[in-house]
Short mmCIF file of C-alpha atoms in Angstrom, two decimals:
data_model
loop_
_atom_site.label_atom_id
_atom_site.label_comp_id
_atom_site.label_asym_id
_atom_site.label_seq_id
_atom_site.Cartn_x
_atom_site.Cartn_y
_atom_site.Cartn_z
CA MET A 1 6.57 -23.87 13.51
CA PRO A 2 10.14 -23.53 11.99
CA LEU A 3 12.60 -22.51 14.88
CA ALA A 4 13.09 -19.50 12.19
CA LEU A 5 9.73 -18.19 12.91
CA LEU A 6 10.09 -17.81 16.30
CA ALA A 7 13.68 -16.33 16.01
CA LEU A 8 12.09 -14.01 14.02
CA ALA A 9 9.07 -13.27 16.43
CA ILE A 10 11.72 -12.26 19.37
CA GLY A 11 13.25 -9.82 17.56
CA ALA A 12 10.09 -8.69 16.45
CA PHE A 13 9.07 -8.59 20.03
CA GLY A 14 11.46 -6.35 21.19
CA ILE A 15 10.72 -3.83 18.13
CA GLY A 16 6.90 -4.08 19.44
CA THR A 17 7.61 -2.92 23.04
CA THR A 18 10.46 0.15 21.67
CA GLU A 19 7.68 1.17 19.50
CA PHE A 20 4.46 1.13 21.38
CA VAL A 21 5.83 1.52 24.80
CA ILE A 22 6.35 5.27 24.51
CA MET A 23 2.77 5.94 24.14
CA GLY A 24 2.80 4.54 27.73
CA VAL A 25 5.42 7.01 29.29
CA LEU A 26 4.78 10.22 27.11
CA PRO A 27 3.76 12.17 29.94
CA GLN A 28 6.33 11.35 32.54
CA VAL A 29 9.31 12.01 29.53
CA ALA A 30 7.23 14.95 28.78
CA GLY A 31 7.26 15.76 32.42
CA ASP A 32 11.14 15.58 32.74
CA PHE A 33 12.34 17.42 29.78
CA GLY A 34 10.12 19.88 30.65
CA VAL A 35 7.94 19.66 26.76
CA SER A 36 4.86 20.11 26.13
CA ILE A 37 3.14 16.73 24.87
CA PRO A 38 2.02 17.01 21.20
CA THR A 39 6.50 18.22 21.49
CA ALA A 40 6.50 15.04 23.41
CA GLY A 41 4.59 12.91 20.58
CA LEU A 42 7.62 13.63 18.40
CA LEU A 43 9.13 11.01 19.71
CA VAL A 44 6.37 8.78 18.42
CA THR A 45 6.61 10.89 14.75
CA GLY A 46 10.24 10.89 14.98
CA TYR A 47 10.63 7.31 15.30
CA ALA A 48 8.28 6.22 12.57
CA LEU A 49 9.92 8.83 10.26
CA GLY A 50 13.12 6.75 10.72
CA VAL A 51 11.86 3.66 9.88
CA VAL A 52 10.60 5.55 6.31
CA VAL A 53 13.81 6.58 5.75
CA GLY A 54 15.28 3.30 7.32
CA ALA A 55 13.07 0.46 5.59
CA PRO A 56 14.48 1.70 1.68
CA VAL A 57 17.75 2.30 2.58
CA LEU A 58 19.15 -0.20 4.79
CA THR A 59 17.38 -2.97 2.35
CA VAL A 60 19.09 -1.46 -0.45
CA LEU A 61 22.79 -1.54 1.36
CA GLY A 62 22.03 -4.91 2.85
CA ASN A 63 20.59 -6.20 -1.34
CA LYS A 64 24.53 -8.36 -0.65
CA VAL A 65 24.61 -9.52 2.70
CA SER A 66 23.01 -12.50 3.53
CA ARG A 67 19.36 -12.01 4.76
CA LYS A 68 20.63 -13.66 8.80
CA ARG A 69 23.55 -11.36 8.78
CA MET A 70 21.73 -8.54 8.00
CA LEU A 71 19.02 -9.06 10.18
CA MET A 72 21.57 -9.47 12.99
CA MET A 73 22.59 -6.16 11.98
CA LEU A 74 19.72 -4.66 11.93
CA MET A 75 18.96 -5.95 15.82
CA GLY A 76 22.29 -4.83 17.02
CA LEU A 77 21.59 -1.35 15.25
CA PHE A 78 18.26 -1.30 17.51
CA VAL A 79 20.56 -2.13 20.91
CA LEU A 80 22.52 1.32 20.31
CA GLY A 81 19.27 3.22 19.61
CA ASN A 82 17.37 2.27 22.91
CA ALA A 83 20.70 2.47 24.77
CA VAL A 84 21.39 6.08 23.88
CA SER A 85 17.45 6.75 24.89
CA ALA A 86 18.18 5.43 27.79
CA LEU A 87 21.01 7.51 28.82
CA ALA A 88 19.62 10.62 27.15
CA PRO A 89 20.55 13.80 28.89
CA ASP A 90 18.28 15.96 26.88
CA PHE A 91 15.05 15.51 24.71
CA GLY A 92 16.96 16.46 21.23
CA LEU A 93 19.17 13.42 22.27
CA MET A 94 15.99 11.06 23.21
CA LEU A 95 14.71 11.75 19.75
CA THR A 96 18.28 10.98 18.26
CA GLY A 97 18.15 7.71 19.82
CA ARG A 98 14.65 6.67 19.13
CA VAL A 99 15.63 7.12 15.54
CA ILE A 100 18.47 5.32 15.54
CA ALA A 101 16.29 2.56 16.87
CA SER A 102 14.13 2.85 14.33
CA LEU A 103 16.08 2.69 11.32
CA ALA A 104 16.23 -1.09 11.96
CA HIS A 105 12.49 -1.55 12.18
CA GLY A 106 11.06 -1.37 8.40
CA SER A 107 14.48 -4.11 7.14
CA PHE A 108 13.92 -5.67 10.23
CA PHE A 109 10.48 -6.90 9.28
CA GLY A 110 10.16 -6.59 5.27
CA ILE A 111 13.46 -8.85 5.72
CA GLY A 112 11.46 -10.89 8.09
CA SER A 113 8.52 -11.45 5.91
CA VAL A 114 10.07 -12.47 2.71
CA VAL A 115 12.19 -14.87 5.27
CA ALA A 116 8.85 -16.10 7.02
CA ALA A 117 7.18 -16.70 3.45
CA GLY A 118 10.08 -18.48 1.96
CA LEU A 119 10.08 -20.89 4.90
CA VAL A 120 6.70 -22.43 4.60
CA ALA A 121 3.95 -23.56 1.71
CA PRO A 122 3.15 -20.94 -0.68
CA GLU A 123 -0.14 -21.25 0.94
CA LYS A 124 0.73 -20.31 4.21
CA LYS A 125 2.63 -17.84 3.70
CA ALA A 126 0.15 -15.09 5.07
CA GLY A 127 -0.02 -17.77 8.41
CA ALA A 128 3.78 -17.38 8.77
CA ILE A 129 4.08 -13.59 8.12
CA ALA A 130 1.51 -13.12 11.22
CA THR A 131 3.40 -16.08 13.13
CA MET A 132 6.71 -13.50 13.05
CA PHE A 133 4.07 -10.29 13.97
CA THR A 134 3.37 -12.41 16.94
CA GLY A 135 6.23 -10.72 18.26
CA LEU A 136 4.90 -7.75 18.12
CA THR A 137 1.14 -8.25 19.33
CA VAL A 138 2.58 -10.17 22.36
CA ALA A 139 4.97 -7.17 23.16
CA ASN A 140 1.81 -5.06 23.62
CA VAL A 141 0.34 -7.32 25.75
CA ILE A 142 3.31 -8.01 27.88
CA GLY A 143 6.26 -5.87 27.13
CA VAL A 144 4.85 -2.60 26.34
CA PRO A 145 2.31 -2.79 29.71
CA LEU A 146 5.38 -4.06 31.80
CA GLY A 147 7.06 -1.11 30.20
CA THR A 148 4.74 1.64 31.32
CA PHE A 149 4.50 0.11 34.61
CA ILE A 150 8.16 -0.21 35.25
CA GLY A 151 8.19 3.40 33.47
CA GLN A 152 5.99 4.82 36.02
CA ALA A 153 7.16 3.07 39.20
CA VAL A 154 10.84 3.80 38.78
CA GLY A 155 11.71 6.06 35.90
CA TRP A 156 11.37 5.38 32.11
CA ARG A 157 15.25 4.93 31.33
CA VAL A 158 15.07 1.41 33.27
CA THR A 159 12.58 0.61 30.04
CA PHE A 160 14.50 1.74 27.39
CA ALA A 161 17.71 -0.29 29.03
CA ILE A 162 15.39 -2.82 29.12
CA VAL A 163 14.12 -2.79 26.10
CA ALA A 164 17.89 -2.63 24.69
CA ALA A 165 18.48 -5.98 26.75
CA LEU A 166 15.79 -7.73 24.71
CA GLY A 167 17.02 -6.26 21.64
CA VAL A 168 20.63 -8.65 22.52
CA ALA A 169 18.25 -11.42 22.82
CA GLY A 170 16.94 -11.30 19.82
CA LEU A 171 20.20 -11.17 18.41
CA LEU A 172 20.79 -14.02 20.20
CA GLY A 173 17.63 -16.03 18.94
CA ILE A 174 18.72 -14.72 15.40
CA ALA A 175 21.93 -16.36 14.96
CA ARG A 176 21.18 -19.53 16.39
CA LEU A 177 17.53 -20.62 15.30
CA VAL A 178 17.57 -18.76 11.73
CA PRO A 179 19.14 -21.09 9.27
CA ALA A 180 22.32 -19.79 6.68
CA MET A 181 20.25 -18.45 4.03
CA PRO A 182 22.98 -16.54 1.52
CA ARG A 183 21.56 -14.23 -0.54
CA PRO A 184 19.13 -14.60 -3.89
CA GLU A 185 20.50 -15.11 -6.94
CA GLY A 186 19.59 -12.45 -9.46
CA ALA A 187 18.92 -9.86 -6.02
CA HIS A 188 19.76 -6.50 -7.43
CA LEU A 189 17.76 -3.07 -6.91
CA ARG A 190 17.07 -2.34 -10.71
CA ARG A 191 14.87 -5.44 -10.24
CA GLU A 192 13.61 -4.90 -6.91
CA LEU A 193 12.41 -0.98 -8.23
CA THR A 194 10.54 -2.98 -10.47
CA ALA A 195 8.07 -3.70 -8.30
CA PHE A 196 7.20 -0.19 -7.55
CA ARG A 197 6.12 -0.07 -11.32
CA ASN A 198 2.51 -1.85 -10.41
CA PRO A 199 0.17 0.18 -9.61
CA GLN A 200 -1.71 -2.28 -7.58
CA VAL A 201 1.60 -2.41 -4.92
CA LEU A 202 1.22 1.40 -4.77
CA LEU A 203 -1.94 1.53 -4.06
CA ALA A 204 -1.89 -1.24 -1.16
CA MET A 205 1.00 0.86 0.11
CA ALA A 206 -1.60 3.86 0.34
CA MET A 207 -3.74 1.60 2.02
CA THR A 208 -0.76 1.26 4.74
CA VAL A 209 -0.19 4.66 5.39
CA LEU A 210 -3.69 5.22 5.84
CA GLY A 211 -5.18 2.53 7.75
CA PHE A 212 -2.62 1.77 9.97
CA GLY A 213 -2.21 5.52 10.37
CA GLY A 214 -5.68 5.42 11.60
CA VAL A 215 -4.97 3.22 14.56
CA PHE A 216 -1.79 5.78 15.75
CA ALA A 217 -3.81 8.82 15.79
CA ALA A 218 -5.92 7.63 18.76
CA ILE A 219 -3.31 5.51 20.00
CA THR A 220 -0.07 8.00 20.21
CA TYR A 221 -2.33 10.11 23.06
CA ILE A 222 -3.96 7.46 24.77
CA ALA A 223 -2.30 7.65 28.42
CA PRO A 224 -3.59 11.51 28.22
CA MET A 225 -7.18 10.03 26.59
CA MET A 226 -7.50 7.56 29.26
CA THR A 227 -6.52 10.40 32.13
CA GLU A 228 -8.04 13.49 31.32
CA VAL A 229 -11.20 12.32 29.86
CA ALA A 230 -12.31 8.69 30.64
CA GLY A 231 -10.70 9.51 33.92
CA TYR A 232 -8.46 6.43 34.73
CA SER A 233 -5.71 6.76 36.71
CA ASP A 234 -2.06 7.28 35.24
CA GLY A 235 -1.28 3.13 36.50
CA ALA A 236 -4.65 2.26 34.72
CA VAL A 237 -2.64 2.73 31.53
CA THR A 238 -0.71 -0.25 31.90
CA TRP A 239 -3.94 -2.05 31.68
CA LEU A 240 -5.32 -0.27 28.71
CA LEU A 241 -2.32 -0.57 26.80
CA VAL A 242 -2.68 -5.07 27.88
CA LEU A 243 -6.08 -4.16 26.37
CA PHE A 244 -5.08 -2.99 23.58
CA GLY A 245 -2.47 -5.43 23.11
CA VAL A 246 -4.72 -7.96 23.64
CA GLY A 247 -7.11 -7.04 20.41
CA MET A 248 -3.72 -6.85 18.64
CA PHE A 249 -3.02 -10.30 19.14
CA ALA A 250 -6.50 -10.96 18.33
CA GLY A 251 -6.88 -8.95 15.02
CA ASN A 252 -3.09 -10.36 14.49
CA LEU A 253 -4.44 -14.29 14.33
CA ILE A 254 -8.22 -13.42 12.50
CA GLY A 255 -5.91 -11.86 9.89
CA GLY A 256 -3.20 -14.04 9.54
CA ARG A 257 -5.80 -17.17 9.51
CA TYR A 258 -8.57 -15.71 6.36
CA ALA A 259 -6.00 -13.25 4.57
CA ASP A 260 -4.69 -16.61 2.64
CA ARG A 261 -8.77 -16.99 1.97
CA ALA A 262 -10.57 -14.04 1.44
CA LEU A 263 -7.60 -10.95 1.56
CA MET A 264 -9.84 -8.34 0.16
CA PRO A 265 -13.16 -9.01 1.46
CA LEU A 266 -11.10 -8.83 4.93
CA LEU A 267 -9.69 -5.35 4.27
CA TYR A 268 -13.33 -4.36 3.56
CA VAL A 269 -14.78 -5.36 7.03
CA THR A 270 -11.54 -4.44 9.31
CA LEU A 271 -10.85 -1.13 7.74
CA GLY A 272 -14.87 -0.53 7.42
CA GLY A 273 -14.80 -1.66 11.03
CA LEU A 274 -11.84 0.18 12.42
CA ALA A 275 -13.24 4.05 10.72
CA SER A 276 -16.89 3.43 12.51
CA VAL A 277 -15.03 2.28 15.99
CA LEU A 278 -12.57 5.40 15.85
CA ALA A 279 -15.84 7.81 15.00
CA LEU A 280 -17.36 6.43 17.99
CA PHE A 281 -14.22 6.40 20.24
CA THR A 282 -14.72 9.92 20.25
CA LEU A 283 -17.89 9.68 22.22
CA LEU A 284 -16.57 6.58 24.11
CA ALA A 285 -14.16 8.06 25.45
CA HIS A 286 -15.99 9.79 28.10
CA ASP A 287 -17.52 6.64 30.00
CA LYS A 288 -14.57 4.15 31.30
CA ILE A 289 -16.00 0.68 30.30
CA LEU A 290 -16.65 1.83 26.57
CA ALA A 291 -13.09 3.59 26.79
CA ALA A 292 -11.89 0.10 27.48
CA VAL A 293 -13.74 -1.61 24.92
CA ALA A 294 -12.55 0.73 21.85
CA VAL A 295 -9.20 0.83 23.00
CA LEU A 296 -9.55 -3.26 22.69
CA LEU A 297 -11.57 -3.18 19.06
CA VAL A 298 -8.80 -0.37 18.16
CA GLY A 299 -6.45 -3.16 18.74
CA ALA A 300 -7.90 -5.81 16.72
CA LEU A 301 -9.25 -3.92 13.72
CA GLY A 302 -5.91 -2.14 13.18
CA PHE A 303 -3.76 -4.97 13.45
CA ALA A 304 -6.12 -7.56 11.68
CA THR A 305 -5.40 -5.44 8.41
CA VAL A 306 -1.45 -6.08 9.04
CA PRO A 307 -1.13 -9.55 7.75
CA PRO A 308 -3.37 -8.97 4.60
CA LEU A 309 -1.47 -6.04 3.28
CA GLN A 310 2.38 -7.02 3.61
CA LYS A 311 1.03 -10.11 1.48
CA ARG A 312 -0.91 -8.07 -0.71
CA VAL A 313 2.22 -6.16 -1.37
CA LEU A 314 4.38 -9.70 -1.30
CA ASP A 315 2.00 -10.50 -3.87
CA GLN A 316 2.02 -7.82 -6.06
CA ALA A 317 5.78 -7.81 -6.16
CA HIS A 318 6.23 -11.56 -7.02
CA GLY A 319 9.56 -12.03 -7.93
CA ALA A 320 10.72 -8.66 -6.51
CA PRO A 321 9.07 -8.96 -2.88
CA THR A 322 12.55 -7.80 -0.54
CA LEU A 323 12.43 -3.89 -1.21
CA ALA A 324 8.64 -3.82 -1.58
CA SER A 325 8.74 -5.34 1.62
CA ALA A 326 10.28 -3.47 3.70
CA VAL A 327 9.08 -0.15 1.96
CA ASN A 328 5.60 -1.69 3.12
CA ILE A 329 6.88 -1.41 6.32
CA GLY A 330 7.71 1.71 6.28
CA ALA A 331 4.39 2.69 4.65
CA PHE A 332 2.61 1.79 8.44
CA ASN A 333 5.10 3.95 10.21
CA LEU A 334 4.24 6.71 7.52
CA GLY A 335 0.97 6.66 8.42
CA ASN A 336 1.56 6.34 12.15
CA ALA A 337 3.88 9.53 11.77
CA LEU A 338 1.73 11.23 9.62
CA ALA A 339 -1.08 10.59 12.51
CA ALA A 340 0.26 10.99 15.19
CA TRP A 341 1.61 14.73 13.51
CA LEU A 342 -2.65 15.21 12.81
CA GLY A 343 -3.05 14.30 16.26
CA GLY A 344 -0.84 16.18 17.89
CA ILE A 345 -2.12 19.68 15.81
CA VAL A 346 -5.64 19.04 17.03
CA ILE A 347 -4.84 18.37 20.45
CA ALA A 348 -2.32 22.05 20.14
CA ALA A 349 -5.23 23.64 18.50
CA GLY A 350 -7.82 23.46 21.10
CA LEU A 351 -10.36 20.03 20.17
CA GLY A 352 -9.83 18.28 23.07
CA TYR A 353 -7.68 14.77 23.69
CA THR A 354 -10.79 13.10 22.12
CA ALA A 355 -10.28 15.06 18.89
CA PRO A 356 -7.19 12.47 17.10
CA ASN A 357 -9.51 9.66 16.97
CA TRP A 358 -11.36 11.66 14.20
CA VAL A 359 -8.47 11.77 12.17
CA GLY A 360 -8.14 8.58 12.71
CA ALA A 361 -11.53 7.39 11.60
CA ALA A 362 -10.96 10.00 8.31
CA LEU A 363 -7.36 8.01 7.65
CA ALA A 364 -9.27 4.72 7.52
CA ALA A 365 -12.05 5.47 5.91
CA ALA A 366 -10.15 6.37 3.06
CA ALA A 367 -7.91 3.04 2.98
CA LEU A 368 -11.58 1.47 2.23
CA GLY A 369 -12.27 3.76 -0.28
CA LEU A 370 -8.77 2.24 -1.70
CA ALA A 371 -9.23 -1.17 -1.00
CA LEU A 372 -12.42 -0.64 -3.21
CA TRP A 373 -10.89 1.38 -5.63
CA SER A 374 -7.84 -1.76 -6.12
CA ALA A 375 -10.24 -4.31 -6.97
CA ALA A 376 -12.37 -2.92 -8.82
CA LEU A 377 -8.90 -1.94 -11.45
CA GLU A 378 -7.88 -5.30 -10.47
CA ARG A 379 -11.66 -6.53 -12.03
CA ARG A 380 -11.34 -4.71 -14.90
CA ALA A 381 -7.84 -5.72 -15.84
CA ARG A 382 -9.19 -9.46 -15.78
CA ALA A 383 -11.79 -8.71 -17.76
CA SER A 384 -9.86 -7.02 -20.61
CA THR A 385 -7.14 -10.10 -20.80
CA PRO A 386 -8.49 -12.00 -23.62
CA GLU A 387 -8.56 -15.69 -23.12
CA PRO A 388 -5.74 -17.45 -23.99
CA ALA A 389 -5.67 -19.30 -27.42
CA VAL A 390 -5.92 -23.24 -26.01
CA ALA A 391 -9.29 -21.98 -24.40
CA ALA A 392 -11.05 -22.35 -28.02
CA ASP A 393 -9.25 -25.97 -28.79
CA ARG A 394 -11.08 -26.98 -25.79
CA THR A 395 -14.72 -26.90 -27.91
CA PRO A 396 -15.71 -30.01 -29.91
CA VAL A 397 -15.66 -29.45 -33.74
CA HIS A 398 -18.71 -31.41 -35.79
CA HIS A 399 -19.01 -32.31 -39.14
#
């Protein structure tokens, strides 16, 4: 494994920790600032929307900067945002810190995906992308549960201070391990924008929004769901997040391994399975053991979609992948924002803490429908493409 992939994974670990740790300390943050759980959920929505905006904007602004330097600048922005969150005296500034940190997220993973894919042979691209995203999944096995435990034990501000320190470690890792990579020749905004003329790129991004949004509909409100419905203690949320992280880790490995072999069939299985599990989660949440199993499966099925969806965009946007890759990371977070918002709406409507699971099931089912439509369009396009003229020359002629 190239050491540069390790450096990218270190940065992903820090970003993954700050993205997901808020779910574990959401009740504590809400209590300290005197806001409701749905209002505190805006810290998830705000972060996700920041990724959606930051991904294309910072990628375009960094178009004339080497990829290594851009990755370092993004990690610096990440550190600043988490420091602001740790010191925020009110909810508004806390939300501002979350948004600042989120601006780095999309471009980091977008540019990082292109760098990772460029470090290996073409047939190993999805595996390389999955290796970088391993930092994100490991964050959910170690960083998020540990951050939740610290937040519940000594205060969530300490958690975000530690996250800022993780960002510093990521920045140093990139500076030391990622090779100098000059800006590629011909990397112009107009060329990058041509990728969005391909309907398959747009369909892949729509699958990303809906599919991973399904995961966040449930996981955003995992703490109140597990404590108020399943009957777990506040301290048990830490271990439930470990389960979620283990599922994400396993799903990422599966997605990275099989996306290079059977990308679309993998999406059919994972999106269909995710929709089913989320629908059942509404019932399973009332039993401690079954609820824990559901959390594990949501993590595994949800994150098994990440390498194939990211590779799908890179494959379809060939020749101009950087902006499309970053925008697709934004698409993941657009789904997160949409799901967190919709989940908050159904809770505020009095439908209970399990209601967001139905939202997630509907989003995942819609993503599966788009995947089937995308494949049908691709088959139709291949069928309508005439055979190359050279094929006729291979037919023997008898006199």
